[in-house]
Coordinates of N, CA, C and O in Angstrom, one line a residue:
X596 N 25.2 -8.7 -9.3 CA 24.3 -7.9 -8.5 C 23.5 -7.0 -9.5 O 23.8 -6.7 -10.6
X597 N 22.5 -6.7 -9.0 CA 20.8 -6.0 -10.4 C 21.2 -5.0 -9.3 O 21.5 -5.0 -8.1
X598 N 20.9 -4.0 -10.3 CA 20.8 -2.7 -10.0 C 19.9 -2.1 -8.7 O 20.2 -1.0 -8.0
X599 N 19.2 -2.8 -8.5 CA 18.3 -2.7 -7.2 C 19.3 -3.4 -6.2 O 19.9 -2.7 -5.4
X600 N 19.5 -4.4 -6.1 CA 20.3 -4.5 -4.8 C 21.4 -4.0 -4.2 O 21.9 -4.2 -3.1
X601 N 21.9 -3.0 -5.5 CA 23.2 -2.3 -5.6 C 22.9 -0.8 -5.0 O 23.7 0.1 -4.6
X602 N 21.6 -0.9 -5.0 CA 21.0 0.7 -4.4 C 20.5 0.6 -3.4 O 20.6 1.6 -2.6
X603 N 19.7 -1.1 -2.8 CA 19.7 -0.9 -1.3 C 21.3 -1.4 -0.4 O 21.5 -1.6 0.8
X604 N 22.1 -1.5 -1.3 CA 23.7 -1.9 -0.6 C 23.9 -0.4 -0.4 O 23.9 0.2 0.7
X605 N 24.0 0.1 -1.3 CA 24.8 1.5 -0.7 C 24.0 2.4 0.0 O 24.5 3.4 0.6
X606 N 22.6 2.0 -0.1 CA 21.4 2.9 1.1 C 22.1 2.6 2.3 O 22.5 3.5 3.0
X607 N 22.2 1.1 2.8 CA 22.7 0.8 3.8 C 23.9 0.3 4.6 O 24.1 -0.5 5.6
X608 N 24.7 1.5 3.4 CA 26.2 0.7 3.6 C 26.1 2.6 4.8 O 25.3 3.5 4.7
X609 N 27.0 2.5 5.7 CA 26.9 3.2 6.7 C 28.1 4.3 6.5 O 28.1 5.3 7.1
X610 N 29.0 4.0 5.8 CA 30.4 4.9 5.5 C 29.8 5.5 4.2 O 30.3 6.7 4.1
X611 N 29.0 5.3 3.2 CA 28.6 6.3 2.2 C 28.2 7.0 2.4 O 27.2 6.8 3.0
X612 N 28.6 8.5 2.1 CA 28.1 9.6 2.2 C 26.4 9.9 2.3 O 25.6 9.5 1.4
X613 N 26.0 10.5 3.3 CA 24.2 10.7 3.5 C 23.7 11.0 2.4 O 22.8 10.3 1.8
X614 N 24.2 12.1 1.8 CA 23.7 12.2 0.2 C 23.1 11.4 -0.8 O 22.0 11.2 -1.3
X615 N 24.5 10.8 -0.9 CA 24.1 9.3 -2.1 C 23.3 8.4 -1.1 O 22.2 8.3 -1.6
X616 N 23.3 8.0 -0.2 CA 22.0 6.9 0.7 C 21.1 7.7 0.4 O 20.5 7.2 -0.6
X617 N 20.5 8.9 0.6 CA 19.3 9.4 0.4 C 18.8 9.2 -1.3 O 18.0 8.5 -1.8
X618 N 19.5 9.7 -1.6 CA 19.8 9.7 -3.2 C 18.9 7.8 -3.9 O 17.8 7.6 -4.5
X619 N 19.6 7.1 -3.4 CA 19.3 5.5 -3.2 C 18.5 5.4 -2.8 O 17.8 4.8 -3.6
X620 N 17.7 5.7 -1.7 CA 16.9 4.8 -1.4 C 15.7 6.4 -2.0 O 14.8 6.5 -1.1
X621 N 15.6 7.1 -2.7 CA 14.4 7.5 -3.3 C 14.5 6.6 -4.5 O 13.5 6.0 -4.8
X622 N 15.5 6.5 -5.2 CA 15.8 5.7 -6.4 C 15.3 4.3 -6.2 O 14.3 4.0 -7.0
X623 N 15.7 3.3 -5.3 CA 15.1 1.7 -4.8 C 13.2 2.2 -4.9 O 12.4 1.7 -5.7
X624 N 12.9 3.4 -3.5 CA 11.4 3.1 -3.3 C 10.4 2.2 -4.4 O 9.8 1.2 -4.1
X625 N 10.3 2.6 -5.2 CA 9.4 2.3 -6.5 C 9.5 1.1 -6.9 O 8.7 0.5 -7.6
X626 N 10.7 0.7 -6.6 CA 10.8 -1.2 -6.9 C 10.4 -1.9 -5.4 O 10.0 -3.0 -5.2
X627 N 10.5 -1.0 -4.5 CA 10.5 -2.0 -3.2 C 8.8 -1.8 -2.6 O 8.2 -2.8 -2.2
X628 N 7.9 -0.4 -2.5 CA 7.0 -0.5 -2.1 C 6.3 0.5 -3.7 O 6.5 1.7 -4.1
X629 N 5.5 -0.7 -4.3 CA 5.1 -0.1 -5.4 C 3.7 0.6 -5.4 O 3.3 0.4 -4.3
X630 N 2.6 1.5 -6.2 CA 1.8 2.3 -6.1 C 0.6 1.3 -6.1 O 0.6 0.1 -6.6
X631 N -0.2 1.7 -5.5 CA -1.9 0.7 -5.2 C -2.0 1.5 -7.1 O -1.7 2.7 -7.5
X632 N -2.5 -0.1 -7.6 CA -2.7 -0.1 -9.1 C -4.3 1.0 -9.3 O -5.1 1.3 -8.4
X633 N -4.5 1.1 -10.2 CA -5.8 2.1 -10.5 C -6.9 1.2 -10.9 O -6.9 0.2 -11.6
X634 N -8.3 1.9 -10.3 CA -9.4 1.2 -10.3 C -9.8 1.5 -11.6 O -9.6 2.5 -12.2
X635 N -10.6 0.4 -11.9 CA -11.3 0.8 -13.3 C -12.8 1.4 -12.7 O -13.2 1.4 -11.5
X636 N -13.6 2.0 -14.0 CA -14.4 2.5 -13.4 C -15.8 1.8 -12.6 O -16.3 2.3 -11.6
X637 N -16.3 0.4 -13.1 CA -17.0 0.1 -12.5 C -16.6 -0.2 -11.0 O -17.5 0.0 -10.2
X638 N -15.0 -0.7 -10.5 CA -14.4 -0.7 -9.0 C -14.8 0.3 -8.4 O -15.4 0.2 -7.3
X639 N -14.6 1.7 -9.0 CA -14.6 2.9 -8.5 C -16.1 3.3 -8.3 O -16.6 4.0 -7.4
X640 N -16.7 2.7 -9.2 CA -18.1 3.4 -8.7 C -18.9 2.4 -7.5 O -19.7 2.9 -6.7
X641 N -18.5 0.9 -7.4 CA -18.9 0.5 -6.4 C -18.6 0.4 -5.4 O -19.2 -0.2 -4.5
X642 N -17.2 1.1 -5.1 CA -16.2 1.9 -3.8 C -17.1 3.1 -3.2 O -17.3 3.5 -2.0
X643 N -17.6 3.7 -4.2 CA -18.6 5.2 -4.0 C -19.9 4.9 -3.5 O -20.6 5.7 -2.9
X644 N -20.2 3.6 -4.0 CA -21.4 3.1 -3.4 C -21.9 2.9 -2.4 O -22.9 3.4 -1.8
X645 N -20.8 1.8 -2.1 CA -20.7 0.9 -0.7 C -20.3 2.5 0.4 O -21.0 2.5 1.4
X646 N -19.3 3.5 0.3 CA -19.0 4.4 1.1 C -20.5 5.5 1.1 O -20.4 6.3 2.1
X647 N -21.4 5.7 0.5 CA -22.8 6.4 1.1 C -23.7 6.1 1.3 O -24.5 6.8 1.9
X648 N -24.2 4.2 0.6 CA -24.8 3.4 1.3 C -24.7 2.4 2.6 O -25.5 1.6 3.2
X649 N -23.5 2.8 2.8 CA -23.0 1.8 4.0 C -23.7 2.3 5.2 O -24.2 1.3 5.7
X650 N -23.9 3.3 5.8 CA -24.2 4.3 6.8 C -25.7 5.4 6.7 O -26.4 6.1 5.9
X651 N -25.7 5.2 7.6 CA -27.1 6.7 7.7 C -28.1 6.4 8.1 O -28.3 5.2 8.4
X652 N -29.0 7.4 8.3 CA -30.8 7.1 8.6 C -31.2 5.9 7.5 O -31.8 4.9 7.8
X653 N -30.7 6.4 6.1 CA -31.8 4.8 5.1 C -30.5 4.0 4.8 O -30.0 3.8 3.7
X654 N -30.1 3.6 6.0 CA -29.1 2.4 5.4 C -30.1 1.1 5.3 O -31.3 1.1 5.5
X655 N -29.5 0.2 5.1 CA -30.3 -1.0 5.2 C -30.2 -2.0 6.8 O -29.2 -2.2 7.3
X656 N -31.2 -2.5 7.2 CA -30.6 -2.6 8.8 C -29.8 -4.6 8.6 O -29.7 -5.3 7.6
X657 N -29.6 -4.8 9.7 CA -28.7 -5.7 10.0 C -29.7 -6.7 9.3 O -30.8 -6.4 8.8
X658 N -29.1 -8.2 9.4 CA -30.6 -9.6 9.0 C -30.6 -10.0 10.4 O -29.6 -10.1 11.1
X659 N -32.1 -10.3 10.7 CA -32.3 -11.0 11.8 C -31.3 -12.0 12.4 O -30.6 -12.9 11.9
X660 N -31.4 -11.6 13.6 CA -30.5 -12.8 14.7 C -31.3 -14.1 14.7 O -32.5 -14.3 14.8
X661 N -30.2 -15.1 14.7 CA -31.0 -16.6 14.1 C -30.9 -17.1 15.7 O -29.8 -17.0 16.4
X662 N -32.2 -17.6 16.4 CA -31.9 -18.4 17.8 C -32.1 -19.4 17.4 O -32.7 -19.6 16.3
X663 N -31.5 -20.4 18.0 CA -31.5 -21.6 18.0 C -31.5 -22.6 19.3 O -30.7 -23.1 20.1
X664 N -32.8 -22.8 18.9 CA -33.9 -23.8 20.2 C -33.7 -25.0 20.2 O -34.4 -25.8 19.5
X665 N -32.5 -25.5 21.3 CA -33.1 -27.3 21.1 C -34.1 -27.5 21.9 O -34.6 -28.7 21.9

């Protein structure tokens, strides 16, 4: 058994003391739901971009609706 599965066993073993479960499962989090990785800066500046050019009076407007005539 790896150390991780040994801490969601006793998170959710039901006769362990609440303490140690709590204890465990802050200890598991970080293996089980990990952090959104960091942007580099060019990601970051085209996240900044797209969020104050997306919207407003001078956004850019939609592309024409295509009909189609038989």
């Amino acid at each position: 058994m790896n150390p991780l599965e040994y801490m969601l066993h006793v998170m959710n073993n039901r006769k362990a003391e609440p303490e140690r479960r709590d204890r465990m499962a802050v200890a598991a989090a970080p293996y089980v739901h990990g952090k959104k990785g960091e942007q580099g800066k060019k990601a970051a500046k085209d996240d900044a971009a797209a969020a104050v050019g997306g919207a407003g009076r001078f956004s850019s407007a939609p592309p024409p609706r295509r009909n189609n005539v038989n």
